[in-house]
Each structure stands twice: as structure tokens, then as C-alpha cells.
Tab-separated table of C-alpha atoms and ligand atoms in Angstrom:
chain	number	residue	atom	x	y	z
A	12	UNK	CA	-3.402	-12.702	-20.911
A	13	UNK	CA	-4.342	-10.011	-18.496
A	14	UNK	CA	-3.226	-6.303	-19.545
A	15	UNK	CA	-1.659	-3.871	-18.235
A	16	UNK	CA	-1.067	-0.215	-19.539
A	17	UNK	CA	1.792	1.687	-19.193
A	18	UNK	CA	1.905	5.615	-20.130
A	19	UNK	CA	4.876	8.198	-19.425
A	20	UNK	CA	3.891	10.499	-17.011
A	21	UNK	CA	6.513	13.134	-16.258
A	22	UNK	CA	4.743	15.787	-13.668
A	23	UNK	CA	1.838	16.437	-11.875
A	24	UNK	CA	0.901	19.185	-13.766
A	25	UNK	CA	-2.935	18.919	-14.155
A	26	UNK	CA	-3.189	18.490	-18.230
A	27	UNK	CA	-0.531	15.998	-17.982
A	28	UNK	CA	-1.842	13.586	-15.943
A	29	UNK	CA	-5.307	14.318	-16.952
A	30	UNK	CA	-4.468	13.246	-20.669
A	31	UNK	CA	-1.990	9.907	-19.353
A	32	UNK	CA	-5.604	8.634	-17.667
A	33	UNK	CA	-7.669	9.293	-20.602
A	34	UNK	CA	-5.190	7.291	-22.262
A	35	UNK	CA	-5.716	4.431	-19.914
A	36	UNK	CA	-9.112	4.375	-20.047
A	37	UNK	CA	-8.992	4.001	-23.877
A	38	UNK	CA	-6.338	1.578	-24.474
A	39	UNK	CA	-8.212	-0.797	-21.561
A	40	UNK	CA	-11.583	0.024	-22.970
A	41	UNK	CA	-13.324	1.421	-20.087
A	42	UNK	CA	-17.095	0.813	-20.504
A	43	UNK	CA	-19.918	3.714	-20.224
A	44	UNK	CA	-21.084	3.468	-16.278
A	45	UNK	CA	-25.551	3.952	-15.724
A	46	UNK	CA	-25.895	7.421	-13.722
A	47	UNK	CA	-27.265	5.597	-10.697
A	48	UNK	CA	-23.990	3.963	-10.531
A	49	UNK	CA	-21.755	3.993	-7.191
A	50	UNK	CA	-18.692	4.367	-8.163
A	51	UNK	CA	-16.037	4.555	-5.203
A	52	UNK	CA	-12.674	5.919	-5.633
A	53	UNK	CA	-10.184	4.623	-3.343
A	54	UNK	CA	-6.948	6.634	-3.002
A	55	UNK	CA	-4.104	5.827	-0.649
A	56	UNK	CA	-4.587	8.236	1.874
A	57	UNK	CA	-2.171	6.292	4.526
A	58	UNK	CA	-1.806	9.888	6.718
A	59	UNK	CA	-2.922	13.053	6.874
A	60	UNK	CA	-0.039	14.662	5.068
A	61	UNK	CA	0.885	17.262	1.463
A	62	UNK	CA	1.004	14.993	-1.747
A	63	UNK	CA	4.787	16.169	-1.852
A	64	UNK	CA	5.978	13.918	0.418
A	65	UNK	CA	4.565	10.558	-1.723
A	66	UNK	CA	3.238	8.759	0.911
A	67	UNK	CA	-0.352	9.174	-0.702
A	68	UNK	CA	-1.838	9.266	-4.168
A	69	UNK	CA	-1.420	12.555	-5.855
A	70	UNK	CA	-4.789	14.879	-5.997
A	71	UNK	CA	-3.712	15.260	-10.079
A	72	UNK	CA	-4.751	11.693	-10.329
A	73	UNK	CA	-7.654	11.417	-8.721
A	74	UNK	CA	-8.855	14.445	-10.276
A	75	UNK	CA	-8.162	12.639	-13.409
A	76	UNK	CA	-9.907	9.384	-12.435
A	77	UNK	CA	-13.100	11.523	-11.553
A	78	UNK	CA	-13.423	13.655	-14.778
A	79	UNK	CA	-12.838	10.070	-16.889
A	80	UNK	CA	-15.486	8.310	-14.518
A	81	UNK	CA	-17.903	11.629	-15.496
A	82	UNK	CA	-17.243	11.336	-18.962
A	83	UNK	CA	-18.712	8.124	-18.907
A	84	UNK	CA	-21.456	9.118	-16.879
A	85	UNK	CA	-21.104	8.254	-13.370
A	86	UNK	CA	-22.626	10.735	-11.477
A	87	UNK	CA	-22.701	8.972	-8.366
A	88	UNK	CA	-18.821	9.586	-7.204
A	89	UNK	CA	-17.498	8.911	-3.477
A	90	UNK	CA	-13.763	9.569	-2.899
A	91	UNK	CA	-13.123	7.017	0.180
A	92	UNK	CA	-10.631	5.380	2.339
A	93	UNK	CA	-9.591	4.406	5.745
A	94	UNK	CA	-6.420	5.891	6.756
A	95	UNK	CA	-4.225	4.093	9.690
A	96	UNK	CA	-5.465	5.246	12.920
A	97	UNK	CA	-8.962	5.680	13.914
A	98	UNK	CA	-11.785	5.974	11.599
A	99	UNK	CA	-13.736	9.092	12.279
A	100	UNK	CA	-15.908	11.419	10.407
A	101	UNK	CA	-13.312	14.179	12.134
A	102	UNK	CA	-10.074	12.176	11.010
A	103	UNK	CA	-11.143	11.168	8.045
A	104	UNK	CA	-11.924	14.987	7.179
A	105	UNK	CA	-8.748	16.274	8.214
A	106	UNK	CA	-6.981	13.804	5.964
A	107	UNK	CA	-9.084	14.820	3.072
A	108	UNK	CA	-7.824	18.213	3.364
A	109	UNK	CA	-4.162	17.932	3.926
A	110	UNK	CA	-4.128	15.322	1.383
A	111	UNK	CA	-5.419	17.310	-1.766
A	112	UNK	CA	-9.097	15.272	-1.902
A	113	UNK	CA	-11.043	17.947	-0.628
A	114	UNK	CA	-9.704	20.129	-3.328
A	115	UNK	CA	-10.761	17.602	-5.941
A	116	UNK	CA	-14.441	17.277	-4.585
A	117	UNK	CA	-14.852	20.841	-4.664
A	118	UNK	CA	-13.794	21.497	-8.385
A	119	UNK	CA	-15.354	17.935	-9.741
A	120	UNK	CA	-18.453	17.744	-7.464
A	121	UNK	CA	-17.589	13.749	-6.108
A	122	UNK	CA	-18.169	13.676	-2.720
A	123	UNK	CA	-16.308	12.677	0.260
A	124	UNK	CA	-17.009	9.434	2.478
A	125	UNK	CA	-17.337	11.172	5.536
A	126	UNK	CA	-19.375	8.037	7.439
A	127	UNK	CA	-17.414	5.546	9.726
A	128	UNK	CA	-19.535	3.115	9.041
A	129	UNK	CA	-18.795	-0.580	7.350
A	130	UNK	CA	-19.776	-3.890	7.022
A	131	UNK	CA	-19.243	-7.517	7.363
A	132	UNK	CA	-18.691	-8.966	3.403
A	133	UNK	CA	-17.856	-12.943	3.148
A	134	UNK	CA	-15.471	-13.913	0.301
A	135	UNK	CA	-16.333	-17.588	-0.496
A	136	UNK	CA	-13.147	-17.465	-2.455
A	137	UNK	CA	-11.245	-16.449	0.318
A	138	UNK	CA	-8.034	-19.210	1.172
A	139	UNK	CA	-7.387	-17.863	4.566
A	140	UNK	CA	-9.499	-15.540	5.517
A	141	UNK	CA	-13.190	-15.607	4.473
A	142	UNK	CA	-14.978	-12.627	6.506
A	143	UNK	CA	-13.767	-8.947	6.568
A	144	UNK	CA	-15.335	-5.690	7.370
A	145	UNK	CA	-15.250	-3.036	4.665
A	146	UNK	CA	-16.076	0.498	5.129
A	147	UNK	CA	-19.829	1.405	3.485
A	148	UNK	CA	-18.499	2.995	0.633
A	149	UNK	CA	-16.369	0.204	-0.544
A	150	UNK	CA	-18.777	-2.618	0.293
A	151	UNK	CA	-21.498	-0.796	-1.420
A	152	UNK	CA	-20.323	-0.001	-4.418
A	153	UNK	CA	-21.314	-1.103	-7.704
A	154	UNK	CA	-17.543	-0.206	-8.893
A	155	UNK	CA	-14.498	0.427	-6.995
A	156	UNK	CA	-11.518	2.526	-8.590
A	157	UNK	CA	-8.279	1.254	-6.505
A	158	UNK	CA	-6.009	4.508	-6.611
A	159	UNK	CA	-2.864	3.548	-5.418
A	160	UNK	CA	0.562	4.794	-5.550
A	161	UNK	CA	4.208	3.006	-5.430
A	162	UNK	CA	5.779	2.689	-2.739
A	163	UNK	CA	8.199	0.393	-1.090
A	164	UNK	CA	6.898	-0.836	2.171
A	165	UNK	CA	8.820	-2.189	5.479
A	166	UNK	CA	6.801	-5.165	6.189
A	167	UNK	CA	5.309	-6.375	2.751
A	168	UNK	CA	8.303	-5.090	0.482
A	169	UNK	CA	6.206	-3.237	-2.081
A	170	UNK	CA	2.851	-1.198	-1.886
A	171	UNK	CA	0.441	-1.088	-5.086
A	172	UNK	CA	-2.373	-2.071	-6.236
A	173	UNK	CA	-3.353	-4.798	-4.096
A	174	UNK	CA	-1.844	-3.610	-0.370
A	175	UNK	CA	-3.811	-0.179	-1.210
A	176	UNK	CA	-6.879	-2.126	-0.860
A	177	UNK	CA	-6.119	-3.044	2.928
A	178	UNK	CA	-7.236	0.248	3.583
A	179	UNK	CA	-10.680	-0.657	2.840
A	180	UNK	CA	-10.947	-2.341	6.108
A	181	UNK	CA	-11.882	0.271	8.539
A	182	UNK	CA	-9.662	1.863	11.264
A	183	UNK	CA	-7.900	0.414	13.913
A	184	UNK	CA	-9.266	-3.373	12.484
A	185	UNK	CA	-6.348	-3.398	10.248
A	186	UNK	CA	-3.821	-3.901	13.432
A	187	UNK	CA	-6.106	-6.311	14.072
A	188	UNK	CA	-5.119	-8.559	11.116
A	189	UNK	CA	-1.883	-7.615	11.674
A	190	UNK	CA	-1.800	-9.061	15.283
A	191	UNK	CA	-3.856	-12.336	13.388
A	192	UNK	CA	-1.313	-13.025	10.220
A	193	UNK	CA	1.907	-11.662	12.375
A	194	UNK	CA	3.820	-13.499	9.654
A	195	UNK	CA	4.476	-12.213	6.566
A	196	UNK	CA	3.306	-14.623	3.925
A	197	UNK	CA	0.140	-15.298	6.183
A	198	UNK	CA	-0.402	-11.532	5.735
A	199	UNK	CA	0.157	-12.201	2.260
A	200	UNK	CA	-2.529	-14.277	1.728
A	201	UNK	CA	-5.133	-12.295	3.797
A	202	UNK	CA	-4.060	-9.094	1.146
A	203	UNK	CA	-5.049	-11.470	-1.490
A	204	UNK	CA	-8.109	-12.839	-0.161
A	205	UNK	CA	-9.017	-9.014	0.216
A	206	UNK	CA	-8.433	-7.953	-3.269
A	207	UNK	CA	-10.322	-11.250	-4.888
A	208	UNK	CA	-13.408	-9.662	-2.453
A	209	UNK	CA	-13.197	-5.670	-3.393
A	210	UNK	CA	-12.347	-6.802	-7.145
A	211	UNK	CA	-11.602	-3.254	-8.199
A	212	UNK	CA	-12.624	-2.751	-11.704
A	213	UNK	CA	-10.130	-0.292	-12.087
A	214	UNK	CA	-6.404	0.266	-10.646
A	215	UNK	CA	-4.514	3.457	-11.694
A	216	UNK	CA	-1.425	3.377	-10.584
A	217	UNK	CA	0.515	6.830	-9.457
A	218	UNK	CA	4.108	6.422	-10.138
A	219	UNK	CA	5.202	9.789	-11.582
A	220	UNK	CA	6.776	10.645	-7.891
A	221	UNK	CA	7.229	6.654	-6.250
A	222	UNK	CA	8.536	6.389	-2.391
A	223	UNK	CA	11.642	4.320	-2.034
A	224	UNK	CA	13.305	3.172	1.442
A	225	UNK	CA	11.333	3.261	4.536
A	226	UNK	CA	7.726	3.390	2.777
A	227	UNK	CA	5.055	3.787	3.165
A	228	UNK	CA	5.421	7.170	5.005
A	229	UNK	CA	8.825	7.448	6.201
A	230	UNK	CA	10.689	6.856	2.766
A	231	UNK	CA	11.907	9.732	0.231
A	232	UNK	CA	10.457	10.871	-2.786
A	233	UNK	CA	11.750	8.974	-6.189
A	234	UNK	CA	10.882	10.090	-9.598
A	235	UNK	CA	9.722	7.271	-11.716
A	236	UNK	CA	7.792	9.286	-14.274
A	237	UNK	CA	4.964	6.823	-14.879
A	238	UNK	CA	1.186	5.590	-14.366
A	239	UNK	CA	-0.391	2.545	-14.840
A	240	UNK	CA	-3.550	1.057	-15.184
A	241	UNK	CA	-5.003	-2.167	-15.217
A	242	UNK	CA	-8.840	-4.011	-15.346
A	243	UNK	CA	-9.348	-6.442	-12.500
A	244	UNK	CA	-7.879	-9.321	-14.521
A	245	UNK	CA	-4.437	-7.296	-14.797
A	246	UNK	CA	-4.889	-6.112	-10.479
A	247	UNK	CA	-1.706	-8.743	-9.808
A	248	UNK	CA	-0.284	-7.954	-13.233
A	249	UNK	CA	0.213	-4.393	-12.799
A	250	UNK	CA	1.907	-5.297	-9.396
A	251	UNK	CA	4.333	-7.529	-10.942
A	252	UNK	CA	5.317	-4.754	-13.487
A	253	UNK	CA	5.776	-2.242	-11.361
A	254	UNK	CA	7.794	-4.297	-9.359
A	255	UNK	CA	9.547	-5.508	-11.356
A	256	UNK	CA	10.368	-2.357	-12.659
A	257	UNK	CA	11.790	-1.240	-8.872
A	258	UNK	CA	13.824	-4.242	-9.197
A	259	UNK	CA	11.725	-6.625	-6.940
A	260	UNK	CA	10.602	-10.587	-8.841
A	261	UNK	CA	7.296	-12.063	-7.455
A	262	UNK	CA	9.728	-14.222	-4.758
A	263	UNK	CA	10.842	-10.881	-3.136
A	264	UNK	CA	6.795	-9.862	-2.310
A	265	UNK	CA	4.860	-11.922	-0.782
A	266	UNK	CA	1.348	-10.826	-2.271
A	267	UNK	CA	2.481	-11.640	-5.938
A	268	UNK	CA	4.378	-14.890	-4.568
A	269	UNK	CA	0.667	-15.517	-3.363
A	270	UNK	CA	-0.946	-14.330	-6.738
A	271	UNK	CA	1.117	-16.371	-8.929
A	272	UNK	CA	0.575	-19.422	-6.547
A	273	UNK	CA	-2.939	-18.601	-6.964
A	274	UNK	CA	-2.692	-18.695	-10.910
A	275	UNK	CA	-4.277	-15.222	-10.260
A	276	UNK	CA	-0.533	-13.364	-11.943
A	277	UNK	CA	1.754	-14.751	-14.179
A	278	UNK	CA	5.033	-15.279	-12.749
A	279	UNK	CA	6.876	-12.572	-15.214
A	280	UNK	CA	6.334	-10.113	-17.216
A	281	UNK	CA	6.377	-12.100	-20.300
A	282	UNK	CA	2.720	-13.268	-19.481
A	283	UNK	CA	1.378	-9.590	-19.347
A	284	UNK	CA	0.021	-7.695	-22.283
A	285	UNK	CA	1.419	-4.266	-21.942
A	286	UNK	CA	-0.313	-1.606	-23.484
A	287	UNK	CA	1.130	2.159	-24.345
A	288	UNK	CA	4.036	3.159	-23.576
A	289	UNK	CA	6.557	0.743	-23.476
A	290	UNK	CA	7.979	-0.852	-20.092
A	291	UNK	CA	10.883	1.734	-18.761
A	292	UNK	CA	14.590	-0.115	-18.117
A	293	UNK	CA	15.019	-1.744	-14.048
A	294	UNK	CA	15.659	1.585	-11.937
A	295	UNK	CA	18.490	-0.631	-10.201
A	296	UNK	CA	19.178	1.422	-7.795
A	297	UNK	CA	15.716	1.528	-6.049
A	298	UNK	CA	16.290	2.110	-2.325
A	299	UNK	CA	14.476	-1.002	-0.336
A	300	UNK	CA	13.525	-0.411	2.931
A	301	UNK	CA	16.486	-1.294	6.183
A	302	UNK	CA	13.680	-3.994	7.403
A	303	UNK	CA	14.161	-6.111	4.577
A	304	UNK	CA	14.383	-9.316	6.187
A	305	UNK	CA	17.240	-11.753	5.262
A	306	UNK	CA	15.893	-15.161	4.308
A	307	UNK	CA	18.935	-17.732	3.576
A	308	UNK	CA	17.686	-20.486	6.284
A	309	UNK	CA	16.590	-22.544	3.153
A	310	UNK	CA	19.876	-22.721	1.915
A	311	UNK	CA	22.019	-24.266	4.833
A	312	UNK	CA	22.555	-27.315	5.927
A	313	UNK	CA	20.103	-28.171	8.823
A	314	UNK	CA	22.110	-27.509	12.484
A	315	UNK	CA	23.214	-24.346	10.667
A	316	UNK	CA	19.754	-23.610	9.620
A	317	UNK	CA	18.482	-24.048	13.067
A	318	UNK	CA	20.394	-21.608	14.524
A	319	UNK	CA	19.951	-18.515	11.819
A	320	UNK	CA	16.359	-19.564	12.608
A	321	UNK	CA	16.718	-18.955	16.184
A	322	UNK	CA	19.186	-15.560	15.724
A	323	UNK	CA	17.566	-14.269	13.061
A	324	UNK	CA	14.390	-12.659	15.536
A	325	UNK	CA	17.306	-11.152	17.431
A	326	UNK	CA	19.208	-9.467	14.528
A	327	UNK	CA	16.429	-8.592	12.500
A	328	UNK	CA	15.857	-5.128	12.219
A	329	UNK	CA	13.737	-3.186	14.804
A	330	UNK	CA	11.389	-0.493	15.043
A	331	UNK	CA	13.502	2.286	17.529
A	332	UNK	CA	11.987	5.852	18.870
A	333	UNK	CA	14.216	8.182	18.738
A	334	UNK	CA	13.610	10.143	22.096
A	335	UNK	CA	14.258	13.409	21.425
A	336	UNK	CA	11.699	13.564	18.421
A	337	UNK	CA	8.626	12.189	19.651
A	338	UNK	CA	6.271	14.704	20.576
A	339	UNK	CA	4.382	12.080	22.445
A	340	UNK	CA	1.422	11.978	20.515
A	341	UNK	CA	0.379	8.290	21.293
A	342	UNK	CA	-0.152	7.304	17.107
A	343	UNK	CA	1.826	4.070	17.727
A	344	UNK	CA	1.068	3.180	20.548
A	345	UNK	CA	-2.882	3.255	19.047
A	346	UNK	CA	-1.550	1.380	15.705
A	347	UNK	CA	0.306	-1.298	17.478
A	348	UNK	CA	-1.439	-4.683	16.946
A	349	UNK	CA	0.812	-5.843	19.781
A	350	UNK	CA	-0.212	-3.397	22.194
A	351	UNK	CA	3.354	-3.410	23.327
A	352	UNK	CA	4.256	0.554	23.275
A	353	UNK	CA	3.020	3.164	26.200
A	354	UNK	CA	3.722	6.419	26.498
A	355	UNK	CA	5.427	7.667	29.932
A	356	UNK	CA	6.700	11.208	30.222
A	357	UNK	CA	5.838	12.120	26.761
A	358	UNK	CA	7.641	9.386	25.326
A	359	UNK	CA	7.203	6.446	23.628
A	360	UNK	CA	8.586	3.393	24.881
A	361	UNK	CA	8.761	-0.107	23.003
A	362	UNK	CA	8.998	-3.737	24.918
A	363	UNK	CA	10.559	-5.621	22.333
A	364	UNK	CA	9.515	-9.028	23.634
A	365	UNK	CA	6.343	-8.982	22.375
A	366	UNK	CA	6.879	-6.543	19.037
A	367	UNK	CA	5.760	-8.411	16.398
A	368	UNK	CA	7.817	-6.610	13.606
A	369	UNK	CA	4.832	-5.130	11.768
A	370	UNK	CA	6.020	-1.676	11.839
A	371	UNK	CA	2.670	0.109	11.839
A	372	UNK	CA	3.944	2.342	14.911
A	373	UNK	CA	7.390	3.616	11.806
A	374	UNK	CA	4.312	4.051	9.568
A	375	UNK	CA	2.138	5.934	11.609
A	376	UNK	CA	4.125	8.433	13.093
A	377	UNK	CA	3.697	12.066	11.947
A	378	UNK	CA	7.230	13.253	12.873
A	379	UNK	CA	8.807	10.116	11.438
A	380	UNK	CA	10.834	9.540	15.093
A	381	UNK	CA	10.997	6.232	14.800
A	382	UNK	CA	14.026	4.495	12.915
A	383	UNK	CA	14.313	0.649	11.622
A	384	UNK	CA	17.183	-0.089	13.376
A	385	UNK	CA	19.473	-3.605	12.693
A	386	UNK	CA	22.366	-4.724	14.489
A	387	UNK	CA	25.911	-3.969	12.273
A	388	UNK	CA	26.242	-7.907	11.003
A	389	UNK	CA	22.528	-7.374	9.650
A	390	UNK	CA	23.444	-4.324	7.789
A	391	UNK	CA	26.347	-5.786	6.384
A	392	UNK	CA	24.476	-8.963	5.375
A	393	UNK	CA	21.489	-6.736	4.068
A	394	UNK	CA	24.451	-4.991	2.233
A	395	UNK	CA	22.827	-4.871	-2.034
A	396	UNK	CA	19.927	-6.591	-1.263
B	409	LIG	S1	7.074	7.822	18.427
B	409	LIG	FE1	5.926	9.112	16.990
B	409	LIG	S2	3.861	8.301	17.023
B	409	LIG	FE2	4.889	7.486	18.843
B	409	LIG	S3	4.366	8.925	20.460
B	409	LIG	FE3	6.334	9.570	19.616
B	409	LIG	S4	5.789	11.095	18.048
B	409	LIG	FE4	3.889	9.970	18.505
B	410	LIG	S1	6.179	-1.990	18.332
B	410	LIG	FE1	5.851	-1.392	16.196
B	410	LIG	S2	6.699	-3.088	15.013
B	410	LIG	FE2	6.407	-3.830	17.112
B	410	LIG	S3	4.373	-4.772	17.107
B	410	LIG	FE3	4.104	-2.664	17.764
B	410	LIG	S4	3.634	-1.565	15.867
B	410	LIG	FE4	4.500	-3.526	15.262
């Protein structure tokens, strides 16, 4: 039964957090770690933005991770991920600093991926998708700590452990997979596929300030009060529980539809060992993002099905700039896998016939002007869900 651990985890403050992960790493029995060990630590570092606004895994964590990873002797540290947007030594050092990493590196002496470089790695286990490039640090690691934090997320429902990892694939190669699995449980299964290849040995889990709505940058800040943690074996696990504690079952995201279809998850919570603290009570009123997709084809009679089939693209919700706050900057327009945005008189402009309803341009825009908009029978439809 795989395990997950659960501890309470009010603030940020440094002694805190630092004592909820040295919990973690007893109660899974985190092993000692040879000094010539590479030992990556992959945060969620989605933009270059403060840790207050919980789009990215909080500094007090990672700081956290690092001293436990030292106290078992890994000396060979490398904090590294690929934010959306180009991957550049420049970008990449930018995010670092807004983000809180650089901090950490200077008081814990773990150093900061600062190479674009990656890699072709083949994952024979792979069920759609068998070949991906990984940035160095992840595909040459001996160990890879998957740092993520909860969020709710407009296109795959939740973010956690195993969508944190799709920011080991390098720059502006994740649209890419985007533009291939366009539909959501394809994407599904490529997530999964990547996990099974990084097979983080370790996922901490930052919930002590979640994201709920319009993750995973344009959502608001929710106080959970919790971290998790969880060996490889309890990666889909710790998903489901976390979840399931926002209120979502494995139907409701696609990845753990895909992990328990796998046999890689059980399909409740029942089948997890929890370890810790115990599981808090459903926060039922976790905001889900407006894109949530209605799905009730399945349950109509066929003509009827046919034709929410064919309205559903039209009243599904949309990505929408609102003109007055884009500054212009060209971010979505870079991030679209559809190339279907362009910028004319500072503006950003959308041609919906080929959007493919990804919303990487709402997640990459720094001055969050772009709404999810639906049309009024959507909303009220969406209404609770
Ligand atoms: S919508 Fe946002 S990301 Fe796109 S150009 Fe305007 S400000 Fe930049
Ligand atoms: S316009 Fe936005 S939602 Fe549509 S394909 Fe481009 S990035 Fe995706």
C-alpha cells in the first residue's frame, strides 16, 4: 500500500516548516544519500513572481528539503526547473530571484541550474508517449526531489505532484505537447508517462498557502495549512489525497483517472497508508477554476448527445484579453501551442478558430489580463460544480 504523509503545517515561518519536513523524512524513512550524489530539487517555479502570490513553491520549503537532503549527506545539490516561457540562463536567473531560490542557495550552499541544456530520455514504459527531452539537471540526476505546490489548474483541474514534473521538459517544448495531446485525457496520459520516467524519489508537497480558482498563476491564495510527502510508490497517492481533500475524486482529474487505470494509484483514499497527522475534513468550498469543462454527453440519449457534442466547443469557456491591461508584452503569444495570438498595437489579439483551449497564454501572463470567459448558460450549468 503506497504511503503518504500528512503533517500540519500552519505558516511559513522558517522553524515551522523546517521541523514538518524533518518529520516527513522520518516517518517515510528517507535513506542516507553517498556525497557524490546528484540530487536535483525541482520546485514549481511556473513564473517569475513573490512566493505570496502561491503560484510557486514556497522558498521555506525548499530550504527545508535542502538542509534534510544535507543531513543525509548530499552534497551535490542543484535547485532546477523550467519555467513556462523560454529557457535561458537569463530567464531562468531572474526567476530564481523573484521566486525566493536564490535566497535559499545562498544561505544552504545548493546551487542553481543555470544551463539550458537537456536531453532526449526514452521511457520504455511510456503508453503514449515514449521519448521526451528533460533539462540536464533532471535527466542527470541520481535523485530527483519533486517540490510541488497545490494548486487548481484550468486545463488539468488540479496541479501536484505529478503536473509539477511537466516542467522538467525544457522551455517552449512544453506548448509543444500541448499542441500534440490538445485533448485533455491524451495530455493526461503524456503527464503520466512523464512521471513513470523522472520517478522522483521524493515529492513534498507545499500546501500551507494552496491556489484555488484560476491556477496555476491567476488564482487566489487559500490557506490549507498542510504538507505532504510521499516516496515514488505514493507520487499518485499523494495526488489523490490532496485532491481529494480540495474536493476533487480521481474521475474529476485526468492524471489520477490515468494513474488508477494504470494500477499505478488506488482509486480512494482507503488504499493509501497515511502517515502523521491525520487527513484534514473536505475544504468544500474549494474554488475550481471558470474553465471547468462540463462533461454530461455520456449521459443523454444519442441525437441529444450529438448536439451538446457539437455546442459544447462553442460554449465552453474561453481564454479573453482584456484590452486595457495588457501591456503588450508578447508572453502568450510565445506560450501558445496554437500559434493563434499576435500582437498589433500593443495588444494581444486571439483567433478563436484555431485556440485549442489549453490556456497557457491565462497562465503565462504577468499582469493576469486575460480572463476565462463562458457564455451565461455555461456559467449557470457550471453553477456548484
Ligand atoms: S495578454 Fe498578457 S501576456 Fe499577452 S501580450 Fe498582453 S500582457 Fe502580455
Ligand atoms: S489562445 Fe490561449 S488557450 Fe487558445 S491555444 Fe493559444 S494559449 Fe491555448
Amino acid at each position: 500500500m503506497p504511503q503518504v504523509s500528512l503533517i500540519k503545517t500552519e505558516s511559513y515561518d522558517p522553524a515551522e516548516v523546517e521541523r514538518a519536513v524533518a518529520r516527513h523524512f522520518e516517518l517515510l524513512g528517507v535513506e542516507a544519500f553517498s556525497p557524490d550524489a546528484r540530487v536535483t530539487v525541482k520546485p514549481n517555479l511556473i513564473m517569475r513572481c513573490p512566493p505570496e502570490r502561491t503560484a510557486t513553491t514556497h522558498p521555506a520549503v525548499i530550504e527545508a528539503v535542502v538542509r534534510q537532503l544535507q543531513a543525509r549527506g548530499a552534497r551535490r545539490i542543484t535547485i532546477a526547473d523550467s519555467p513556462g516561457g523560454l529557457y535561458t540562463p537569463q530567464i531562468l536567473s531572474a526567476a530564481y530571484e523573484a521566486t525566493g531560490m536564490a535566497a535559499v542557495a545562498g544561505r544552504t550552499g545548493a546551487s542553481l541550474n543555470l544551463s539550458a541544456g537537456s536531453r532526449n530520455v526514452h521511457v520504455a514504459e511510456g503508453a503514449l508517449c515514449r521519448d521526451f527531452d528533460v533539462i540536464d539537471p533532471v535527466a542527470d540526476a541520481d535523485f530527483v526531489v519533486n517540490c510541488c505546490k497545490l494548486k487548481t489548474h484550468c486545463m488539468t483541474t488540479l496541479s501536484c505532484g505529478v503536473k509539477n514534473l511537466f516542467g522538467c521538459v525544457p522551455g517552449l517544448l512544453k506548448p509543444q505537447l500541448h499542441y500534440r495531446f490538445p485533448d485533455g485525457e491524451q495530455f493526461a496520459r503524456m503527464l503520466v508517462d512523464l512521471s513513470v520516467l523522472v520517478k522522483p524519489g521524493l515529492t513534498v508537497a507545499d500546501a500551507v498557502d494552496a491556489m484555488e480558482g484560476d491556477g496555476p498563476t491567476g488564482g487566489r491564495r487559500r490557506h490549507v495549512g498542510l504538507t505532504a510527502a510521499a516516496k515514488y510508490d505514493g507520487l499518485y497517492a499523494l495526488d489523490l489525497v490532496l485532491a481529494g481533500l480540495i474536493g476533487l475524486g480521481p474521475d474529476r482529474v485526468p492524471m489520477l483517472a490515468e494513474a488508477v487505470r494504470r494500477g499505478l494509484c488506488p482509486d480512494g483514499v482507503s488504499g493509501v497508508e497515511l502517515l502523521g497527522d491525520p487527513l484534514p475534513p473536505v475544504i468544500e468550498d474549494f474554488l475550481m477554476p471558470a474553465s471547468k469543462k462540463l462533461n454530461f454527453s455520456g449521459s443523454l440519449p444519442g441525437p441529444l448527445a450529438k448536439a451538446v457534442d457539437w455546442l459544447e466547443p462553442r460554449l465552453a469557456p474561453r481564454p479573453k484579453v482584456r484590452e486595457r491591461d495588457c501591456v503588450g508584452c508578447g508572453r502568450c503569444a510565445e506560450s501558445c501551442p496554437a500559434k493563434t495570438i499576435t500582437v498589433t498595437g500593443g495588444k494581444a489579439k486571439i483567433d478563436y478558430a484555431k485556440c485549442i483551449r489549453c490556456f497557457c497564454c491565462h497562465e503565462m501572463c504577468p499582469v493576469r489580463a486575460i480572463d476565462i470567459r463562458s457564455v451565461p448558460v455555461f456559467r449557470f450549468l457550471s453553477k456548484g460544480r
